[in-house]
């Protein structure tokens, strides 16, 4: 079979990825611009990063976002992993169709609807709006993503190991902890990271469910962007892009290493 | 089993299975209860409030239930259809719905036109390139949505980079007005949602057996016809999934029309947002949400079926 790429495919990919990356690249470049104008280059400077660091409201918002992200993604990972196990290992329990529908629906539901619905629910429950309500809201919609990621790993893993443990008298819950969880761990971590970035990124659901004193970073950026484009926003954007890129690359390395280890265990060693 | 004492028989037959079932019960119960409380019940409340009337209080809507205890225990429900009538009578709302559907349909088509060749090229790339290419496709999707939309403001505005570049090339004399038009909204949507289209397409195209195309070529089929007769039908699950992943959220999109669109770019998500935050008319916002949900029931069901079919197929 021929290898290498046809010139047409290469052109398509080059143009496509240029379209995807050029705006982000320009944004990063102009965060180091001396001038206040975002479209005229006036020399290299890191002063906007200094201004960003001195902006207390921005730092507070970043801390709120980080707190919400850490708690909600952990909650989403626990709930999503449970949901994935439920869908793949519990057979046909009563109400499975409703459950599958509910767990996957947030993947495609418009955010305005989720945000509005959750806010009205919180008010009916008498919960005061703030960090807690945003955490619950984020956990609920990020749970769907964790479920899909963990579910696909649970379906592809070899069930014979679990069956062997149970045949030898290991109770189901301990089988899950000692056998299943270590095997699906990379998917669980990937799910956590996905939930975390979704939470960091979310503007619409947070705007609906938050209350006084719990302004998240996207809300803060949004209100500044509506007033006008400033290099300070470019600086904070660059920082966020850097953190997320590092996280994604780390996650993919973890995933690849675990795959390779698994590959070694499954396949006979290849001659070098 | 006969020599067991009654106590141990009780333990063996009833207690132990019951205790062992506790984790199973909890495993089903916790996520189930969570979703019932925080996903299903909220929609019932939205439905309820869509029948209420706004009032100047907190919460800013009237109750539709009435309990009259003095005249016995009787309970009445008053459904106020006024909010739904408003959606029909005021053409702002149905124009916003129609425009959202139109913008979503056109941008889904554009994303498919742009995404299909990319997914195809990725699936035909040498194997060792595919992992990094998928990674490159996923990476912008992990980057903040808001930031990616923001990046386009600096490019598209009157004295922005795109106009500067076109003027430098000598293609235009006057800056083009792109920002705050529907064109900017289309660019922003296609840009933001492209990975959602490419990744499902790639997943189906990558599994495709290339020898089918070779067989078609051997039998004298032209490449373009083979693409249309073989590749596209085989990629159908990916096309459906990708289109749903773009179309459904775009119908309810708020941020892109708000930042890139003009004041005349009507989209229903934006209308709902301003009903809620600016006008503080929660009952109308709820009615807008219910109608939006009804419009999206068919594509959402289509997408869910796709996910479930795929899940059952890999079992």
PDB file of N, CA, C and O in Angstrom, chain A residues 5 19-21 24 26-27 39 86-87 90 95 101 105 108-110 112-113 116-119 121 123-124 140 194 197 201 207 218 222 226 229-230 234 241 248, chain B residues 24 28 32 34 37-38 42-43 45-46 129 135-136 139-140 142-147 150 152 159 161 191 248 254-255 258 273 276 282 293 296 304 311 315:
ATOM      1  N   UNK A   5       1.600  11.193   1.545  1.00  0.00           N
ATOM      2  CA  UNK A   5       0.293  11.804   1.325  1.00  0.00           C
ATOM      3  C   UNK A   5       0.198  12.397  -0.054  1.00  0.00           C
ATOM      4  O   UNK A   5       1.180  12.906  -0.594  1.00  0.00           O
ATOM      5  N   UNK A  19      -6.320  27.547   9.176  1.00  0.00           N
ATOM      6  CA  UNK A  19      -7.572  28.198   9.577  1.00  0.00           C
ATOM      7  C   UNK A  19      -7.810  28.017  11.076  1.00  0.00           C
ATOM      8  O   UNK A  19      -8.223  28.942  11.777  1.00  0.00           O
ATOM      9  N   UNK A  20      -7.520  26.811  11.592  1.00  0.00           N
ATOM     10  CA  UNK A  20      -7.770  26.541  13.009  1.00  0.00           C
ATOM     11  C   UNK A  20      -6.758  27.241  13.920  1.00  0.00           C
ATOM     12  O   UNK A  20      -7.102  27.646  15.023  1.00  0.00           O
ATOM     13  N   UNK A  21      -5.518  27.327  13.461  1.00  0.00           N
ATOM     14  CA  UNK A  21      -4.475  27.787  14.372  1.00  0.00           C
ATOM     15  C   UNK A  21      -4.079  29.247  14.210  1.00  0.00           C
ATOM     16  O   UNK A  21      -3.595  29.849  15.164  1.00  0.00           O
ATOM     17  N   UNK A  24      -5.487  31.785  16.774  1.00  0.00           N
ATOM     18  CA  UNK A  24      -4.925  31.609  18.115  1.00  0.00           C
ATOM     19  C   UNK A  24      -3.500  32.143  18.142  1.00  0.00           C
ATOM     20  O   UNK A  24      -3.079  32.830  19.079  1.00  0.00           O
ATOM     21  N   UNK A  26      -2.163  34.482  16.215  1.00  0.00           N
ATOM     22  CA  UNK A  26      -2.181  35.954  16.177  1.00  0.00           C
ATOM     23  C   UNK A  26      -2.498  36.515  17.564  1.00  0.00           C
ATOM     24  O   UNK A  26      -1.864  37.460  18.038  1.00  0.00           O
ATOM     25  N   UNK A  27      -3.473  35.883  18.220  1.00  0.00           N
ATOM     26  CA  UNK A  27      -3.853  36.330  19.569  1.00  0.00           C
ATOM     27  C   UNK A  27      -2.661  36.274  20.524  1.00  0.00           C
ATOM     28  O   UNK A  27      -2.412  37.209  21.290  1.00  0.00           O
ATOM     29  N   UNK A  39      -3.916  45.546  16.692  1.00  0.00           N
ATOM     30  CA  UNK A  39      -3.650  45.199  15.298  1.00  0.00           C
ATOM     31  C   UNK A  39      -2.412  45.879  14.720  1.00  0.00           C
ATOM     32  O   UNK A  39      -2.088  45.697  13.574  1.00  0.00           O
ATOM     33  N   UNK A  86     -22.565   1.528  35.145  1.00  0.00           N
ATOM     34  CA  UNK A  86     -23.978   1.171  35.123  1.00  0.00           C
ATOM     35  C   UNK A  86     -24.424   0.778  33.721  1.00  0.00           C
ATOM     36  O   UNK A  86     -25.125  -0.217  33.522  1.00  0.00           O
ATOM     37  N   UNK A  87     -23.988   1.551  32.732  1.00  0.00           N
ATOM     38  CA  UNK A  87     -24.442   1.321  31.359  1.00  0.00           C
ATOM     39  C   UNK A  87     -23.771   0.104  30.731  1.00  0.00           C
ATOM     40  O   UNK A  87     -24.332  -0.515  29.837  1.00  0.00           O
ATOM     41  N   UNK A  90     -24.222  -3.492  34.131  1.00  0.00           N
ATOM     42  CA  UNK A  90     -25.389  -3.859  34.932  1.00  0.00           C
ATOM     43  C   UNK A  90     -26.506  -4.460  34.103  1.00  0.00           C
ATOM     44  O   UNK A  90     -27.599  -4.685  34.598  1.00  0.00           O
ATOM     45  N   UNK A  95     -35.469   1.003  33.921  1.00  0.00           N
ATOM     46  CA  UNK A  95     -35.237   2.431  33.729  1.00  0.00           C
ATOM     47  C   UNK A  95     -33.923   2.727  33.034  1.00  0.00           C
ATOM     48  O   UNK A  95     -33.434   3.843  33.058  1.00  0.00           O
ATOM     49  N   UNK A 101     -30.659   8.030  28.257  1.00  0.00           N
ATOM     50  CA  UNK A 101     -31.086   9.271  27.633  1.00  0.00           C
ATOM     51  C   UNK A 101     -30.675  10.482  28.442  1.00  0.00           C
ATOM     52  O   UNK A 101     -30.135  11.450  27.904  1.00  0.00           O
ATOM     53  N   UNK A 105     -27.919  13.324  27.149  1.00  0.00           N
ATOM     54  CA  UNK A 105     -28.581  14.515  26.600  1.00  0.00           C
ATOM     55  C   UNK A 105     -27.762  15.812  26.736  1.00  0.00           C
ATOM     56  O   UNK A 105     -27.745  16.601  25.805  1.00  0.00           O
ATOM     57  N   UNK A 108     -25.550  17.427  23.749  1.00  0.00           N
ATOM     58  CA  UNK A 108     -25.999  18.226  22.620  1.00  0.00           C
ATOM     59  C   UNK A 108     -27.051  19.266  23.000  1.00  0.00           C
ATOM     60  O   UNK A 108     -27.487  20.021  22.155  1.00  0.00           O
ATOM     61  N   UNK A 109     -27.456  19.297  24.272  1.00  0.00           N
ATOM     62  CA  UNK A 109     -28.470  20.273  24.672  1.00  0.00           C
ATOM     63  C   UNK A 109     -27.860  21.679  24.634  1.00  0.00           C
ATOM     64  O   UNK A 109     -26.772  21.887  25.162  1.00  0.00           O
ATOM     65  N   UNK A 110     -28.552  22.655  24.018  1.00  0.00           N
ATOM     66  CA  UNK A 110     -28.005  24.019  24.053  1.00  0.00           C
ATOM     67  C   UNK A 110     -27.790  24.484  25.496  1.00  0.00           C
ATOM     68  O   UNK A 110     -28.605  24.206  26.376  1.00  0.00           O
ATOM     69  N   UNK A 112     -27.945  27.382  26.905  1.00  0.00           N
ATOM     70  CA  UNK A 112     -28.912  28.298  27.517  1.00  0.00           C
ATOM     71  C   UNK A 112     -30.027  27.526  28.198  1.00  0.00           C
ATOM     72  O   UNK A 112     -30.509  27.932  29.261  1.00  0.00           O
ATOM     73  N   UNK A 113     -30.451  26.395  27.592  1.00  0.00           N
ATOM     74  CA  UNK A 113     -31.548  25.626  28.180  1.00  0.00           C
ATOM     75  C   UNK A 113     -31.090  24.979  29.483  1.00  0.00           C
ATOM     76  O   UNK A 113     -31.781  25.062  30.511  1.00  0.00           O
ATOM     77  N   UNK A 116     -30.705  27.745  32.217  1.00  0.00           N
ATOM     78  CA  UNK A 116     -31.996  28.238  32.715  1.00  0.00           C
ATOM     79  C   UNK A 116     -32.673  27.194  33.598  1.00  0.00           C
ATOM     80  O   UNK A 116     -33.136  27.491  34.708  1.00  0.00           O
ATOM     81  N   UNK A 117     -32.690  25.932  33.105  1.00  0.00           N
ATOM     82  CA  UNK A 117     -33.373  24.870  33.846  1.00  0.00           C
ATOM     83  C   UNK A 117     -32.737  24.667  35.213  1.00  0.00           C
ATOM     84  O   UNK A 117     -33.433  24.560  36.228  1.00  0.00           O
ATOM     85  N   UNK A 118     -31.395  24.651  35.255  1.00  0.00           N
ATOM     86  CA  UNK A 118     -30.734  24.426  36.538  1.00  0.00           C
ATOM     87  C   UNK A 118     -30.962  25.580  37.500  1.00  0.00           C
ATOM     88  O   UNK A 118     -31.201  25.372  38.687  1.00  0.00           O
ATOM     89  N   UNK A 119     -30.926  26.800  36.976  1.00  0.00           N
ATOM     90  CA  UNK A 119     -31.150  27.944  37.853  1.00  0.00           C
ATOM     91  C   UNK A 119     -32.535  27.858  38.494  1.00  0.00           C
ATOM     92  O   UNK A 119     -32.682  28.030  39.716  1.00  0.00           O
ATOM     93  N   UNK A 121     -34.295  25.285  39.016  1.00  0.00           N
ATOM     94  CA  UNK A 121     -34.282  24.177  39.971  1.00  0.00           C
ATOM     95  C   UNK A 121     -33.659  24.619  41.293  1.00  0.00           C
ATOM     96  O   UNK A 121     -34.198  24.348  42.361  1.00  0.00           O
ATOM     97  N   UNK A 123     -33.474  27.545  42.545  1.00  0.00           N
ATOM     98  CA  UNK A 123     -34.369  28.454  43.266  1.00  0.00           C
ATOM     99  C   UNK A 123     -35.480  27.677  43.948  1.00  0.00           C
ATOM    100  O   UNK A 123     -35.840  27.948  45.082  1.00  0.00           O
ATOM    101  N   UNK A 124     -36.019  26.653  43.245  1.00  0.00           N
ATOM    102  CA  UNK A 124     -37.095  25.862  43.854  1.00  0.00           C
ATOM    103  C   UNK A 124     -36.589  25.098  45.067  1.00  0.00           C
ATOM    104  O   UNK A 124     -37.329  24.870  46.013  1.00  0.00           O
ATOM    105  N   UNK A 140     -23.013  18.329  36.568  1.00  0.00           N
ATOM    106  CA  UNK A 140     -24.104  17.663  35.859  1.00  0.00           C
ATOM    107  C   UNK A 140     -23.833  17.604  34.363  1.00  0.00           C
ATOM    108  O   UNK A 140     -24.026  16.570  33.739  1.00  0.00           O
ATOM    109  N   UNK A 194     -11.110  16.407  30.863  1.00  0.00           N
ATOM    110  CA  UNK A 194     -12.138  16.945  29.972  1.00  0.00           C
ATOM    111  C   UNK A 194     -13.139  17.753  30.790  1.00  0.00           C
ATOM    112  O   UNK A 194     -13.484  18.886  30.440  1.00  0.00           O
ATOM    113  N   UNK A 197     -11.542  21.124  31.916  1.00  0.00           N
ATOM    114  CA  UNK A 197     -11.458  22.190  30.909  1.00  0.00           C
ATOM    115  C   UNK A 197     -12.852  22.690  30.539  1.00  0.00           C
ATOM    116  O   UNK A 197     -13.020  23.879  30.276  1.00  0.00           O
ATOM    117  N   UNK A 201     -13.974  26.609  30.866  1.00  0.00           N
ATOM    118  CA  UNK A 201     -14.353  27.249  29.625  1.00  0.00           C
ATOM    119  C   UNK A 201     -15.760  27.836  29.674  1.00  0.00           C
ATOM    120  O   UNK A 201     -16.110  28.711  28.915  1.00  0.00           O
ATOM    121  N   UNK A 207     -23.085  31.769  33.984  1.00  0.00           N
ATOM    122  CA  UNK A 207     -23.789  33.045  34.103  1.00  0.00           C
ATOM    123  C   UNK A 207     -25.186  32.861  34.688  1.00  0.00           C
ATOM    124  O   UNK A 207     -25.657  33.683  35.461  1.00  0.00           O
ATOM    125  N   UNK A 218     -14.332  33.202  32.744  1.00  0.00           N
ATOM    126  CA  UNK A 218     -14.992  33.499  31.464  1.00  0.00           C
ATOM    127  C   UNK A 218     -16.017  34.630  31.577  1.00  0.00           C
ATOM    128  O   UNK A 218     -16.132  35.456  30.664  1.00  0.00           O
ATOM    129  N   UNK A 222     -15.684  37.913  29.412  1.00  0.00           N
ATOM    130  CA  UNK A 222     -16.811  38.272  28.543  1.00  0.00           C
ATOM    131  C   UNK A 222     -17.228  39.725  28.758  1.00  0.00           C
ATOM    132  O   UNK A 222     -17.422  40.475  27.806  1.00  0.00           O
ATOM    133  N   UNK A 226     -16.830  42.708  25.837  1.00  0.00           N
ATOM    134  CA  UNK A 226     -17.951  43.499  25.329  1.00  0.00           C
ATOM    135  C   UNK A 226     -17.644  44.987  25.375  1.00  0.00           C
ATOM    136  O   UNK A 226     -18.227  45.773  24.649  1.00  0.00           O
ATOM    137  N   UNK A 229     -11.589  45.380  22.841  1.00  0.00           N
ATOM    138  CA  UNK A 229     -10.470  44.456  22.792  1.00  0.00           C
ATOM    139  C   UNK A 229      -9.252  45.102  23.446  1.00  0.00           C
ATOM    140  O   UNK A 229      -8.888  46.215  23.102  1.00  0.00           O
ATOM    141  N   UNK A 230      -8.659  44.428  24.433  1.00  0.00           N
ATOM    142  CA  UNK A 230      -7.426  44.967  25.024  1.00  0.00           C
ATOM    143  C   UNK A 230      -6.374  43.872  25.090  1.00  0.00           C
ATOM    144  O   UNK A 230      -6.712  42.698  25.206  1.00  0.00           O
ATOM    145  N   UNK A 234      -5.709  39.420  25.770  1.00  0.00           N
ATOM    146  CA  UNK A 234      -4.815  38.536  25.018  1.00  0.00           C
ATOM    147  C   UNK A 234      -3.843  37.837  25.956  1.00  0.00           C
ATOM    148  O   UNK A 234      -3.557  36.650  25.798  1.00  0.00           O
ATOM    149  N   UNK A 241      -4.365  29.309  27.368  1.00  0.00           N
ATOM    150  CA  UNK A 241      -4.037  28.387  26.280  1.00  0.00           C
ATOM    151  C   UNK A 241      -2.804  27.561  26.662  1.00  0.00           C
ATOM    152  O   UNK A 241      -2.771  26.345  26.460  1.00  0.00           O
ATOM    153  N   UNK A 248      -3.211  18.941  28.063  1.00  0.00           N
ATOM    154  CA  UNK A 248      -3.647  17.985  27.040  1.00  0.00           C
ATOM    155  C   UNK A 248      -2.472  17.120  26.590  1.00  0.00           C
ATOM    156  O   UNK A 248      -2.599  15.896  26.449  1.00  0.00           O
TER     157      UNK A 248
ATOM    158  N   UNK B  24     -24.515  -2.407  44.748  1.00  0.00           N
ATOM    159  CA  UNK B  24     -25.214  -2.360  43.470  1.00  0.00           C
ATOM    160  C   UNK B  24     -26.314  -1.305  43.510  1.00  0.00           C
ATOM    161  O   UNK B  24     -26.473  -0.504  42.609  1.00  0.00           O
ATOM    162  N   UNK B  28     -26.402   2.162  41.303  1.00  0.00           N
ATOM    163  CA  UNK B  28     -27.486   2.601  40.422  1.00  0.00           C
ATOM    164  C   UNK B  28     -28.115   3.874  40.970  1.00  0.00           C
ATOM    165  O   UNK B  28     -28.365   4.823  40.247  1.00  0.00           O
ATOM    166  N   UNK B  32     -28.356   7.919  39.280  1.00  0.00           N
ATOM    167  CA  UNK B  32     -29.739   8.020  38.824  1.00  0.00           C
ATOM    168  C   UNK B  32     -30.443   9.182  39.520  1.00  0.00           C
ATOM    169  O   UNK B  32     -31.077  10.034  38.887  1.00  0.00           O
ATOM    170  N   UNK B  34     -29.100  11.702  41.022  1.00  0.00           N
ATOM    171  CA  UNK B  34     -28.472  12.971  40.638  1.00  0.00           C
ATOM    172  C   UNK B  34     -29.102  13.507  39.346  1.00  0.00           C
ATOM    173  O   UNK B  34     -29.475  14.673  39.253  1.00  0.00           O
ATOM    174  N   UNK B  37     -32.730  14.640  39.776  1.00  0.00           N
ATOM    175  CA  UNK B  37     -32.881  15.914  40.479  1.00  0.00           C
ATOM    176  C   UNK B  37     -32.333  17.068  39.656  1.00  0.00           C
ATOM    177  O   UNK B  37     -32.947  18.112  39.551  1.00  0.00           O
ATOM    178  N   UNK B  38     -31.151  16.865  39.058  1.00  0.00           N
ATOM    179  CA  UNK B  38     -30.494  18.007  38.415  1.00  0.00           C
ATOM    180  C   UNK B  38     -30.615  18.019  36.903  1.00  0.00           C
ATOM    181  O   UNK B  38     -30.096  18.899  36.247  1.00  0.00           O
ATOM    182  N   UNK B  42     -35.425  19.748  36.617  1.00  0.00           N
ATOM    183  CA  UNK B  42     -35.360  21.147  36.167  1.00  0.00           C
ATOM    184  C   UNK B  42     -36.222  21.425  34.945  1.00  0.00           C
ATOM    185  O   UNK B  42     -36.814  22.504  34.844  1.00  0.00           O
ATOM    186  N   UNK B  43     -36.327  20.440  34.028  1.00  0.00           N
ATOM    187  CA  UNK B  43     -37.145  20.692  32.848  1.00  0.00           C
ATOM    188  C   UNK B  43     -38.627  20.784  33.203  1.00  0.00           C
ATOM    189  O   UNK B  43     -39.367  21.567  32.616  1.00  0.00           O
ATOM    190  N   UNK B  45     -39.683  22.014  35.915  1.00  0.00           N
ATOM    191  CA  UNK B  45     -39.857  23.344  36.507  1.00  0.00           C
ATOM    192  C   UNK B  45     -39.913  24.415  35.429  1.00  0.00           C
ATOM    193  O   UNK B  45     -40.727  25.341  35.487  1.00  0.00           O
ATOM    194  N   UNK B  46     -39.052  24.272  34.399  1.00  0.00           N
ATOM    195  CA  UNK B  46     -39.102  25.223  33.286  1.00  0.00           C
ATOM    196  C   UNK B  46     -40.493  25.199  32.660  1.00  0.00           C
ATOM    197  O   UNK B  46     -41.092  26.243  32.389  1.00  0.00           O
ATOM    198  N   UNK B 129       1.201   9.430  11.337  1.00  0.00           N
ATOM    199  CA  UNK B 129       0.798  10.833  11.395  1.00  0.00           C
ATOM    200  C   UNK B 129      -0.575  11.012  12.027  1.00  0.00           C
ATOM    201  O   UNK B 129      -0.909  12.089  12.477  1.00  0.00           O
ATOM    202  N   UNK B 135      -4.715  14.748  17.445  1.00  0.00           N
ATOM    203  CA  UNK B 135      -4.342  15.591  18.571  1.00  0.00           C
ATOM    204  C   UNK B 135      -4.441  17.075  18.201  1.00  0.00           C
ATOM    205  O   UNK B 135      -4.981  17.879  18.952  1.00  0.00           O
ATOM    206  N   UNK B 136      -3.931  17.411  16.998  1.00  0.00           N
ATOM    207  CA  UNK B 136      -3.979  18.807  16.552  1.00  0.00           C
ATOM    208  C   UNK B 136      -5.410  19.270  16.344  1.00  0.00           C
ATOM    209  O   UNK B 136      -5.721  20.450  16.496  1.00  0.00           O
ATOM    210  N   UNK B 139      -6.880  19.780  20.023  1.00  0.00           N
ATOM    211  CA  UNK B 139      -6.282  20.828  20.850  1.00  0.00           C
ATOM    212  C   UNK B 139      -7.059  22.156  20.850  1.00  0.00           C
ATOM    213  O   UNK B 139      -7.370  22.670  21.919  1.00  0.00           O
ATOM    214  N   UNK B 140      -7.409  22.703  19.664  1.00  0.00           N
ATOM    215  CA  UNK B 140      -8.162  23.968  19.728  1.00  0.00           C
ATOM    216  C   UNK B 140      -9.501  23.802  20.415  1.00  0.00           C
ATOM    217  O   UNK B 140     -10.016  24.738  21.021  1.00  0.00           O
ATOM    218  N   UNK B 142     -10.060  22.118  23.003  1.00  0.00           N
ATOM    219  CA  UNK B 142      -9.852  22.212  24.452  1.00  0.00           C
ATOM    220  C   UNK B 142      -9.579  23.654  24.864  1.00  0.00           C
ATOM    221  O   UNK B 142      -9.665  23.998  26.033  1.00  0.00           O
ATOM    222  N   UNK B 143      -9.171  24.470  23.910  1.00  0.00           N
ATOM    223  CA  UNK B 143      -8.879  25.861  24.221  1.00  0.00           C
ATOM    224  C   UNK B 143     -10.189  26.611  24.388  1.00  0.00           C
ATOM    225  O   UNK B 143     -11.143  26.343  23.666  1.00  0.00           O
ATOM    226  N   UNK B 144     -10.204  27.564  25.288  1.00  0.00           N
ATOM    227  CA  UNK B 144     -11.450  28.251  25.602  1.00  0.00           C
ATOM    228  C   UNK B 144     -12.178  28.755  24.362  1.00  0.00           C
ATOM    229  O   UNK B 144     -11.619  29.433  23.505  1.00  0.00           O
ATOM    230  N   UNK B 145     -13.436  28.374  24.313  1.00  0.00           N
ATOM    231  CA  UNK B 145     -14.344  28.771  23.263  1.00  0.00           C
ATOM    232  C   UNK B 145     -14.420  30.298  23.161  1.00  0.00           C
ATOM    233  O   UNK B 145     -14.306  30.887  22.089  1.00  0.00           O
ATOM    234  N   UNK B 146     -14.552  30.931  24.315  1.00  0.00           N
ATOM    235  CA  UNK B 146     -14.669  32.390  24.370  1.00  0.00           C
ATOM    236  C   UNK B 146     -13.428  33.057  23.782  1.00  0.00           C
ATOM    237  O   UNK B 146     -13.526  34.017  23.016  1.00  0.00           O
ATOM    238  N   UNK B 147     -12.258  32.501  24.115  1.00  0.00           N
ATOM    239  CA  UNK B 147     -11.009  33.077  23.634  1.00  0.00           C
ATOM    240  C   UNK B 147     -10.907  32.934  22.124  1.00  0.00           C
ATOM    241  O   UNK B 147     -10.481  33.847  21.429  1.00  0.00           O
ATOM    242  N   UNK B 150     -13.110  35.458  20.602  1.00  0.00           N
ATOM    243  CA  UNK B 150     -12.498  36.765  20.822  1.00  0.00           C
ATOM    244  C   UNK B 150     -11.382  37.021  19.807  1.00  0.00           C
ATOM    245  O   UNK B 150     -11.238  38.131  19.295  1.00  0.00           O
ATOM    246  N   UNK B 152     -11.167  36.306  16.823  1.00  0.00           N
ATOM    247  CA  UNK B 152     -11.665  36.743  15.516  1.00  0.00           C
ATOM    248  C   UNK B 152     -12.045  38.210  15.499  1.00  0.00           C
ATOM    249  O   UNK B 152     -12.097  38.815  14.430  1.00  0.00           O
ATOM    250  N   UNK B 159     -10.552  48.030  11.101  1.00  0.00           N
ATOM    251  CA  UNK B 159      -9.123  48.278  10.927  1.00  0.00           C
ATOM    252  C   UNK B 159      -8.328  47.033  11.355  1.00  0.00           C
ATOM    253  O   UNK B 159      -7.178  47.129  11.773  1.00  0.00           O
ATOM    254  N   UNK B 161      -6.859  42.858  11.093  1.00  0.00           N
ATOM    255  CA  UNK B 161      -5.776  42.262  10.314  1.00  0.00           C
ATOM    256  C   UNK B 161      -6.218  41.816   8.930  1.00  0.00           C
ATOM    257  O   UNK B 161      -5.485  41.958   7.963  1.00  0.00           O
ATOM    258  N   UNK B 191     -15.609  28.039  12.515  1.00  0.00           N
ATOM    259  CA  UNK B 191     -14.310  27.937  13.176  1.00  0.00           C
ATOM    260  C   UNK B 191     -14.430  27.193  14.511  1.00  0.00           C
ATOM    261  O   UNK B 191     -13.657  26.282  14.794  1.00  0.00           O
ATOM    262  N   UNK B 248     -27.239  21.234  16.581  1.00  0.00           N
ATOM    263  CA  UNK B 248     -28.042  21.405  17.801  1.00  0.00           C
ATOM    264  C   UNK B 248     -27.515  22.530  18.694  1.00  0.00           C
ATOM    265  O   UNK B 248     -28.266  23.432  19.051  1.00  0.00           O
ATOM    266  N   UNK B 254     -25.279  31.583  21.916  1.00  0.00           N
ATOM    267  CA  UNK B 254     -25.423  32.926  22.470  1.00  0.00           C
ATOM    268  C   UNK B 254     -24.181  33.774  22.200  1.00  0.00           C
ATOM    269  O   UNK B 254     -24.264  34.895  21.716  1.00  0.00           O
ATOM    270  N   UNK B 255     -23.010  33.208  22.527  1.00  0.00           N
ATOM    271  CA  UNK B 255     -21.792  34.007  22.576  1.00  0.00           C
ATOM    272  C   UNK B 255     -21.375  34.508  21.190  1.00  0.00           C
ATOM    273  O   UNK B 255     -21.046  35.675  21.033  1.00  0.00           O
ATOM    274  N   UNK B 258     -23.507  37.234  19.761  1.00  0.00           N
ATOM    275  CA  UNK B 258     -23.384  38.432  20.585  1.00  0.00           C
ATOM    276  C   UNK B 258     -22.074  39.163  20.325  1.00  0.00           C
ATOM    277  O   UNK B 258     -22.061  40.395  20.261  1.00  0.00           O
ATOM    278  N   UNK B 273     -31.559  34.787  26.367  1.00  0.00           N
ATOM    279  CA  UNK B 273     -30.595  35.408  27.282  1.00  0.00           C
ATOM    280  C   UNK B 273     -31.073  36.803  27.701  1.00  0.00           C
ATOM    281  O   UNK B 273     -31.084  37.141  28.878  1.00  0.00           O
ATOM    282  N   UNK B 276     -34.126  36.896  29.838  1.00  0.00           N
ATOM    283  CA  UNK B 276     -33.842  36.482  31.205  1.00  0.00           C
ATOM    284  C   UNK B 276     -33.059  37.546  31.966  1.00  0.00           C
ATOM    285  O   UNK B 276     -33.436  37.952  33.057  1.00  0.00           O
ATOM    286  N   UNK B 282     -38.880  35.918  33.384  1.00  0.00           N
ATOM    287  CA  UNK B 282     -38.528  34.500  33.441  1.00  0.00           C
ATOM    288  C   UNK B 282     -39.570  33.607  32.790  1.00  0.00           C
ATOM    289  O   UNK B 282     -39.225  32.641  32.128  1.00  0.00           O
ATOM    290  N   UNK B 293     -36.641  23.580  22.821  1.00  0.00           N
ATOM    291  CA  UNK B 293     -36.430  22.158  23.092  1.00  0.00           C
ATOM    292  C   UNK B 293     -37.285  21.299  22.172  1.00  0.00           C
ATOM    293  O   UNK B 293     -36.830  20.289  21.634  1.00  0.00           O
ATOM    294  N   UNK B 296     -35.845  21.005  18.847  1.00  0.00           N
ATOM    295  CA  UNK B 296     -34.616  20.218  18.769  1.00  0.00           C
ATOM    296  C   UNK B 296     -34.810  18.755  19.136  1.00  0.00           C
ATOM    297  O   UNK B 296     -33.856  17.980  19.090  1.00  0.00           O
ATOM    298  N   UNK B 304     -28.912  10.719  19.808  1.00  0.00           N
ATOM    299  CA  UNK B 304     -28.870   9.734  20.886  1.00  0.00           C
ATOM    300  C   UNK B 304     -28.940   8.323  20.335  1.00  0.00           C
ATOM    301  O   UNK B 304     -28.254   7.422  20.797  1.00  0.00           O
ATOM    302  N   UNK B 311     -22.824   2.241  20.636  1.00  0.00           N
ATOM    303  CA  UNK B 311     -22.443   1.569  21.878  1.00  0.00           C
ATOM    304  C   UNK B 311     -22.801   0.089  21.820  1.00  0.00           C
ATOM    305  O   UNK B 311     -22.019  -0.772  22.230  1.00  0.00           O
ATOM    306  N   UNK B 315     -20.221  -3.674  21.526  1.00  0.00           N
ATOM    307  CA  UNK B 315     -20.327  -4.536  22.674  1.00  0.00           C
ATOM    308  C   UNK B 315     -19.608  -5.848  22.469  1.00  0.00           C
ATOM    309  O   UNK B 315     -19.760  -6.474  21.445  1.00  0.00           O
TER     310      UNK B 315
END
